[in-house]
Amino acid sequence: MGAGQEATADSVGEVGAASPPTQRVVKVLELLSRHPTDRLSLARIVREAGLSRATAHAVLTQLTADGWTVRDDDGCYGIGLRLLTVARRAEAAFPLRRTAAPHLRALFERTGDPVFLAERDGDSIVVTEVVGNPSAGWIRTGRRLPLAPPVCREFVAWAPEPARQAWLATADPVHRDRLALVLAEIRARGYSVERLVDDSTPMLEVLAGLRDSPITAALRAQLGSVITELITIDYLPDELGPENAVVTLAAPVRDAGGAVVAAVVSCPDTRLSAAALSELGSATVAAADRISAL
Protein backbone atom coordinates (compact mmCIF):
# COMPACT_ATOMS: atom_id res chain seq x y z
CA MET A 1 0.00 0.00 0.00
CA GLY A 2 1.38 3.39 -0.99
CA ALA A 3 1.51 6.52 1.15
CA GLY A 4 -1.46 8.05 -0.62
CA GLN A 5 -3.50 4.91 -0.10
CA GLU A 6 -2.52 4.84 3.58
CA ALA A 7 -3.77 8.39 4.06
CA THR A 8 -7.06 7.44 2.47
CA ALA A 9 -7.37 4.40 4.73
CA ASP A 10 -6.85 6.60 7.79
CA SER A 11 -9.77 8.80 6.79
CA VAL A 12 -12.28 5.96 6.42
CA GLY A 13 -14.94 6.26 9.09
CA GLU A 14 -13.71 9.72 10.16
CA VAL A 15 -15.81 11.82 7.82
CA GLY A 16 -17.50 14.45 9.95
CA ALA A 17 -15.45 13.61 13.02
CA ALA A 18 -14.87 16.65 15.22
CA SER A 19 -11.27 15.64 15.91
CA PRO A 20 -9.80 12.85 13.75
CA PRO A 21 -6.45 12.86 15.64
CA THR A 22 -8.31 12.28 18.91
CA GLN A 23 -10.37 9.55 17.30
CA ARG A 24 -7.18 7.74 16.26
CA VAL A 25 -5.85 7.79 19.83
CA VAL A 26 -9.17 6.49 21.13
CA LYS A 27 -9.17 3.68 18.56
CA VAL A 28 -5.75 2.50 19.71
CA LEU A 29 -6.63 2.68 23.42
CA GLU A 30 -9.94 0.88 22.88
CA LEU A 31 -8.19 -1.89 20.95
CA LEU A 32 -5.54 -2.38 23.64
CA SER A 33 -8.14 -2.28 26.42
CA ARG A 34 -9.98 -5.18 24.78
CA HIS A 35 -6.80 -7.26 25.20
CA PRO A 36 -5.58 -6.15 28.66
CA THR A 37 -3.28 -9.12 29.24
CA ASP A 38 -1.86 -9.32 25.71
CA ARG A 39 0.86 -7.53 23.77
CA LEU A 40 -0.24 -6.55 20.27
CA SER A 41 2.13 -6.09 17.36
CA LEU A 42 2.16 -2.85 15.41
CA ALA A 43 0.92 -4.75 12.34
CA ARG A 44 -2.09 -6.05 14.25
CA ILE A 45 -2.89 -2.60 15.65
CA VAL A 46 -2.66 -1.12 12.16
CA ARG A 47 -5.02 -3.78 10.83
CA GLU A 48 -7.62 -3.81 13.61
CA ALA A 49 -7.68 -0.07 14.32
CA GLY A 50 -7.84 0.78 10.61
CA LEU A 51 -4.87 3.16 10.71
CA SER A 52 -1.82 3.59 8.51
CA ARG A 53 1.43 2.19 9.86
CA ALA A 54 2.94 5.67 10.14
CA THR A 55 -0.06 7.04 12.04
CA ALA A 56 -0.29 4.07 14.41
CA HIS A 57 3.45 4.28 15.13
CA ALA A 58 3.24 8.01 15.86
CA VAL A 59 0.24 7.55 18.17
CA LEU A 60 1.85 4.67 20.06
CA THR A 61 5.17 6.46 20.40
CA GLN A 62 3.48 9.39 22.16
CA LEU A 63 1.20 7.18 24.27
CA THR A 64 4.19 5.10 25.40
CA ALA A 65 6.23 8.19 26.21
CA ASP A 66 3.36 9.43 28.42
CA GLY A 67 2.84 6.07 30.14
CA TRP A 68 -0.56 5.25 28.63
CA THR A 69 0.91 2.24 26.82
CA VAL A 70 4.03 0.07 27.15
CA ARG A 71 6.28 -1.43 24.48
CA ASP A 72 8.14 -4.69 25.05
CA ASP A 73 11.46 -5.80 23.58
CA ASP A 74 9.70 -7.44 20.63
CA GLY A 75 8.07 -4.16 19.62
CA CYS A 76 4.60 -5.17 20.81
CA TYR A 77 2.30 -2.90 22.81
CA GLY A 78 0.01 -3.21 25.82
CA ILE A 79 -1.84 -0.94 28.23
CA GLY A 80 0.33 1.09 30.58
CA LEU A 81 0.15 1.91 34.27
CA ARG A 82 -1.23 5.39 33.64
CA LEU A 83 -4.20 3.98 31.74
CA LEU A 84 -4.78 1.40 34.47
CA THR A 85 -4.73 4.12 37.12
CA VAL A 86 -7.29 6.21 35.26
CA ALA A 87 -9.47 3.15 34.64
CA ARG A 88 -9.51 2.29 38.36
CA ARG A 89 -10.46 5.84 39.26
CA ALA A 90 -13.21 5.85 36.62
CA GLU A 91 -14.72 2.68 38.04
CA ALA A 92 -15.86 4.71 41.03
CA ALA A 93 -18.40 6.36 38.73
CA PHE A 94 -19.96 2.96 37.95
CA PRO A 95 -19.84 0.87 41.16
CA LEU A 96 -22.64 -1.39 39.93
CA ARG A 97 -20.45 -2.92 37.24
CA ARG A 98 -18.07 -4.35 39.86
CA THR A 99 -20.83 -6.08 41.80
CA ALA A 100 -22.61 -7.19 38.61
CA ALA A 101 -19.54 -8.62 36.84
CA PRO A 102 -19.54 -12.11 38.47
CA HIS A 103 -23.25 -12.53 37.78
CA LEU A 104 -22.78 -11.52 34.14
CA ARG A 105 -19.99 -14.07 33.80
CA ALA A 106 -22.16 -16.76 35.41
CA LEU A 107 -24.99 -16.00 32.98
CA PHE A 108 -22.57 -16.15 30.04
CA GLU A 109 -21.22 -19.50 31.19
CA ARG A 110 -24.74 -20.87 31.65
CA THR A 111 -26.21 -19.77 28.30
CA GLY A 112 -23.16 -19.35 26.07
CA ASP A 113 -24.54 -16.02 24.85
CA PRO A 114 -22.55 -12.77 25.20
CA VAL A 115 -23.99 -10.45 27.82
CA PHE A 116 -23.56 -6.83 28.84
CA LEU A 117 -24.63 -4.43 31.56
CA ALA A 118 -26.28 -1.17 30.51
CA GLU A 119 -26.61 1.53 33.18
CA ARG A 120 -28.87 4.53 33.12
CA ASP A 121 -27.17 7.92 33.18
CA GLY A 122 -29.79 10.65 33.03
CA ASP A 123 -31.50 10.48 29.65
CA SER A 124 -28.93 8.04 28.28
CA ILE A 125 -27.90 4.43 28.67
CA VAL A 126 -24.20 3.53 28.99
CA VAL A 127 -22.69 0.09 28.32
CA THR A 128 -20.42 -0.43 31.34
CA GLU A 129 -19.48 -4.13 31.26
CA VAL A 130 -19.32 -6.68 28.43
CA VAL A 131 -18.75 -10.44 28.78
CA GLY A 132 -18.12 -12.46 25.63
CA ASN A 133 -17.99 -11.11 22.10
CA PRO A 134 -21.33 -9.75 20.90
CA SER A 135 -21.74 -9.85 17.12
CA ALA A 136 -23.16 -6.32 16.97
CA GLY A 137 -20.35 -3.81 16.55
CA TRP A 138 -22.06 -1.10 18.60
CA ILE A 139 -21.94 -3.19 21.79
CA ARG A 140 -18.76 -2.05 23.52
CA THR A 141 -17.86 -0.62 26.89
CA GLY A 142 -18.50 3.10 27.03
CA ARG A 143 -21.08 3.13 24.25
CA ARG A 144 -23.87 5.59 25.05
CA LEU A 145 -27.43 5.36 23.71
CA PRO A 146 -30.30 7.80 24.14
CA LEU A 147 -33.23 6.68 26.27
CA ALA A 148 -35.57 7.22 23.34
CA PRO A 149 -38.29 5.16 21.62
CA PRO A 150 -38.37 2.50 20.44
CA VAL A 151 -35.25 1.17 22.23
CA CYS A 152 -34.41 0.88 25.95
CA ARG A 153 -37.97 -0.25 26.66
CA GLU A 154 -36.95 -2.25 29.75
CA PHE A 155 -35.96 1.06 31.40
CA VAL A 156 -39.42 2.53 30.80
CA ALA A 157 -41.85 -0.38 31.19
CA TRP A 158 -41.90 -0.18 35.01
CA ALA A 159 -41.75 3.62 35.25
CA PRO A 160 -44.71 5.56 36.68
CA GLU A 161 -47.54 6.13 34.21
CA PRO A 162 -46.69 9.84 33.58
CA ALA A 163 -43.10 8.89 32.70
CA ARG A 164 -44.28 6.13 30.34
CA GLN A 165 -46.69 8.48 28.63
CA ALA A 166 -44.00 11.16 28.24
CA TRP A 167 -41.69 8.57 26.65
CA LEU A 168 -44.43 7.33 24.32
CA ALA A 169 -45.21 10.91 23.30
CA THR A 170 -41.73 11.21 21.77
CA ALA A 171 -42.19 8.06 19.64
CA ASP A 172 -43.20 7.99 16.00
CA PRO A 173 -47.03 8.25 16.07
CA VAL A 174 -47.21 5.20 13.79
CA HIS A 175 -45.68 3.03 16.54
CA ARG A 176 -47.20 4.47 19.72
CA ASP A 177 -50.08 2.02 20.04
CA ARG A 178 -47.78 -0.96 19.53
CA LEU A 179 -45.23 0.43 21.97
CA ALA A 180 -47.91 0.80 24.64
CA LEU A 181 -48.88 -2.86 24.18
CA VAL A 182 -45.23 -3.91 24.21
CA LEU A 183 -44.51 -2.06 27.47
CA ALA A 184 -47.41 -3.91 29.11
CA GLU A 185 -46.10 -7.24 27.78
CA ILE A 186 -42.58 -6.50 29.06
CA ARG A 187 -43.99 -5.86 32.53
CA ALA A 188 -45.91 -9.14 32.37
CA ARG A 189 -43.07 -11.41 31.23
CA GLY A 190 -40.16 -9.51 32.82
CA TYR A 191 -37.90 -8.68 29.84
CA SER A 192 -37.73 -6.96 26.45
CA VAL A 193 -36.72 -8.57 23.15
CA GLU A 194 -35.02 -6.79 20.29
CA ARG A 195 -35.63 -8.20 16.86
CA LEU A 196 -34.84 -6.77 13.44
CA VAL A 197 -36.32 -7.06 9.99
CA ASP A 198 -34.40 -9.76 8.11
CA ASP A 199 -31.02 -8.64 6.70
CA SER A 200 -31.38 -5.13 8.15
CA THR A 201 -28.64 -5.37 10.78
CA PRO A 202 -25.75 -4.03 8.62
CA MET A 203 -27.85 -1.09 7.42
CA LEU A 204 -29.05 -0.35 10.95
CA GLU A 205 -25.50 -0.23 12.31
CA VAL A 206 -24.42 2.17 9.54
CA LEU A 207 -27.41 4.44 10.16
CA ALA A 208 -26.86 4.36 13.93
CA GLY A 209 -23.23 5.35 13.42
CA LEU A 210 -24.27 8.28 11.25
CA ARG A 211 -26.84 9.38 13.82
CA ASP A 212 -24.16 9.46 16.51
CA SER A 213 -21.82 11.56 14.35
CA PRO A 214 -21.71 15.40 14.45
CA ILE A 215 -24.73 16.20 12.24
CA THR A 216 -27.64 18.63 12.35
CA ALA A 217 -30.62 17.96 14.57
CA ALA A 218 -32.91 17.76 11.51
CA LEU A 219 -30.79 15.09 9.85
CA ARG A 220 -30.49 13.16 13.13
CA ALA A 221 -34.29 13.13 13.39
CA GLN A 222 -34.59 11.85 9.81
CA LEU A 223 -32.08 9.08 10.50
CA GLY A 224 -34.03 8.16 13.62
CA SER A 225 -37.17 7.74 11.53
CA VAL A 226 -35.39 5.47 9.06
CA ILE A 227 -33.96 3.38 11.90
CA THR A 228 -37.42 3.04 13.41
CA GLU A 229 -38.76 1.72 10.11
CA LEU A 230 -36.15 -1.06 10.16
CA ILE A 231 -37.13 -2.22 13.63
CA THR A 232 -39.95 -4.63 14.35
CA ILE A 233 -40.68 -3.68 17.93
CA ASP A 234 -40.47 -6.68 20.27
CA TYR A 235 -42.80 -9.70 20.30
CA LEU A 236 -46.37 -9.83 21.45
CA PRO A 237 -47.59 -13.27 22.65
CA ASP A 238 -49.50 -14.19 19.47
CA GLU A 239 -46.50 -13.35 17.28
CA LEU A 240 -44.18 -16.08 18.54
CA GLY A 241 -43.63 -18.90 16.07
CA PRO A 242 -41.50 -22.05 15.70
CA GLU A 243 -38.44 -19.82 15.23
CA ASN A 244 -38.07 -16.27 16.49
CA ALA A 245 -35.30 -13.83 15.56
CA VAL A 246 -33.73 -12.56 18.78
CA VAL A 247 -30.88 -10.05 18.68
CA THR A 248 -30.92 -9.07 22.36
CA LEU A 249 -33.01 -9.79 25.43
CA ALA A 250 -32.90 -7.36 28.38
CA ALA A 251 -34.06 -7.64 31.98
CA PRO A 252 -34.19 -4.74 34.49
CA VAL A 253 -31.91 -4.16 37.46
CA ARG A 254 -33.61 -2.14 40.20
CA ASP A 255 -32.34 -0.03 43.06
CA ALA A 256 -33.58 -0.30 46.65
CA GLY A 257 -36.57 1.88 45.79
CA GLY A 258 -37.61 -0.28 42.83
CA ALA A 259 -36.51 2.12 40.10
CA VAL A 260 -34.86 0.57 37.03
CA VAL A 261 -31.25 1.75 37.05
CA ALA A 262 -29.66 -0.79 34.71
CA ALA A 263 -30.34 -3.79 32.51
CA VAL A 264 -28.72 -7.16 31.99
CA VAL A 265 -28.71 -7.78 28.25
CA SER A 266 -28.17 -11.21 26.68
CA CYS A 267 -27.09 -11.20 23.04
CA PRO A 268 -27.97 -14.47 21.27
CA ASP A 269 -28.36 -12.83 17.83
CA THR A 270 -30.00 -15.95 16.40
CA ARG A 271 -33.35 -17.65 15.96
CA LEU A 272 -34.85 -19.29 19.03
CA SER A 273 -37.89 -21.45 19.63
CA ALA A 274 -40.53 -19.99 21.93
CA ALA A 275 -39.37 -22.38 24.66
CA ALA A 276 -35.69 -21.43 24.23
CA LEU A 277 -36.61 -17.75 24.23
CA SER A 278 -38.55 -18.17 27.47
CA GLU A 279 -35.67 -20.12 29.04
CA LEU A 280 -33.14 -17.42 28.11
CA GLY A 281 -35.54 -14.80 29.43
CA SER A 282 -35.86 -16.58 32.76
CA ALA A 283 -32.07 -16.92 33.09
CA THR A 284 -31.52 -13.26 32.26
CA VAL A 285 -34.23 -12.09 34.67
CA ALA A 286 -32.74 -14.27 37.43
CA ALA A 287 -29.30 -12.71 36.91
CA ALA A 288 -30.79 -9.20 36.96
CA ASP A 289 -32.72 -10.00 40.14
CA ARG A 290 -29.58 -11.27 41.86
CA ILE A 291 -27.78 -8.03 40.98
CA SER A 292 -30.76 -5.99 42.21
CA ALA A 293 -30.57 -7.76 45.57
CA LEU A 294 -26.93 -6.77 46.17
Short mmCIF file of N, CA and C in Angstrom, two decimals, residues 28 31-32 39-49 51-61 71 74-77:
data_model
loop_
_atom_site.label_atom_id
_atom_site.label_comp_id
_atom_site.label_asym_id
_atom_site.label_seq_id
_atom_site.Cartn_x
_atom_site.Cartn_y
_atom_site.Cartn_z
N VAL A 28 -6.88 3.30 19.23
CA VAL A 28 -5.75 2.50 19.71
C VAL A 28 -5.98 2.08 21.16
N LEU A 31 -8.69 -0.59 21.41
CA LEU A 31 -8.19 -1.89 20.95
C LEU A 31 -7.34 -2.55 22.03
N LEU A 32 -6.41 -1.81 22.60
CA LEU A 32 -5.54 -2.38 23.64
C LEU A 32 -6.33 -2.77 24.88
N ARG A 39 0.01 -8.51 24.44
CA ARG A 39 0.86 -7.53 23.77
C ARG A 39 0.57 -7.63 22.29
N LEU A 40 0.15 -6.54 21.67
CA LEU A 40 -0.24 -6.55 20.27
C LEU A 40 0.86 -5.95 19.40
N SER A 41 1.12 -6.60 18.28
CA SER A 41 2.13 -6.09 17.36
C SER A 41 1.62 -4.84 16.65
N LEU A 42 2.55 -4.05 16.14
CA LEU A 42 2.16 -2.85 15.41
C LEU A 42 1.31 -3.23 14.19
N ALA A 43 1.68 -4.32 13.52
CA ALA A 43 0.92 -4.75 12.34
C ALA A 43 -0.52 -5.06 12.70
N ARG A 44 -0.72 -5.72 13.85
CA ARG A 44 -2.09 -6.05 14.25
C ARG A 44 -2.87 -4.79 14.61
N ILE A 45 -2.23 -3.86 15.29
CA ILE A 45 -2.89 -2.60 15.65
C ILE A 45 -3.28 -1.83 14.40
N VAL A 46 -2.36 -1.79 13.43
CA VAL A 46 -2.66 -1.12 12.16
C VAL A 46 -3.89 -1.75 11.51
N ARG A 47 -3.92 -3.07 11.49
CA ARG A 47 -5.02 -3.78 10.83
C ARG A 47 -6.35 -3.61 11.56
N GLU A 48 -6.36 -3.81 12.87
CA GLU A 48 -7.62 -3.81 13.61
C GLU A 48 -8.13 -2.41 13.94
N ALA A 49 -7.23 -1.44 14.04
CA ALA A 49 -7.68 -0.07 14.32
C ALA A 49 -7.96 0.70 13.03
N LEU A 51 -5.77 2.02 10.85
CA LEU A 51 -4.87 3.16 10.71
C LEU A 51 -3.71 2.81 9.78
N SER A 52 -3.05 3.83 9.25
CA SER A 52 -1.82 3.59 8.51
C SER A 52 -0.71 3.22 9.49
N ARG A 53 0.32 2.58 9.00
CA ARG A 53 1.43 2.19 9.86
C ARG A 53 2.10 3.42 10.47
N ALA A 54 2.28 4.46 9.65
CA ALA A 54 2.94 5.67 10.14
C ALA A 54 2.12 6.34 11.24
N THR A 55 0.80 6.41 11.04
CA THR A 55 -0.06 7.04 12.04
C THR A 55 -0.08 6.24 13.33
N ALA A 56 -0.25 4.91 13.22
CA ALA A 56 -0.29 4.07 14.41
C ALA A 56 1.03 4.17 15.19
N HIS A 57 2.15 4.19 14.46
CA HIS A 57 3.45 4.28 15.13
C HIS A 57 3.58 5.60 15.88
N ALA A 58 3.14 6.69 15.23
CA ALA A 58 3.24 8.01 15.86
C ALA A 58 2.37 8.08 17.12
N VAL A 59 1.15 7.55 17.03
CA VAL A 59 0.24 7.55 18.17
C VAL A 59 0.82 6.74 19.32
N LEU A 60 1.31 5.56 19.02
CA LEU A 60 1.85 4.67 20.06
C LEU A 60 3.13 5.21 20.67
N THR A 61 3.94 5.87 19.87
CA THR A 61 5.17 6.46 20.40
C THR A 61 4.85 7.50 21.47
N ARG A 71 5.74 -0.72 25.65
CA ARG A 71 6.28 -1.43 24.48
C ARG A 71 7.33 -2.42 24.97
N ASP A 74 10.05 -6.95 21.97
CA ASP A 74 9.70 -7.44 20.63
C ASP A 74 8.96 -6.41 19.80
N GLY A 75 8.78 -5.21 20.36
CA GLY A 75 8.07 -4.16 19.62
C GLY A 75 6.57 -4.26 19.69
N CYS A 76 6.05 -5.05 20.65
CA CYS A 76 4.60 -5.17 20.81
C CYS A 76 4.12 -4.26 21.95
N TYR A 77 2.83 -3.92 21.90
CA TYR A 77 2.30 -2.90 22.81
C TYR A 77 1.19 -3.46 23.69
#
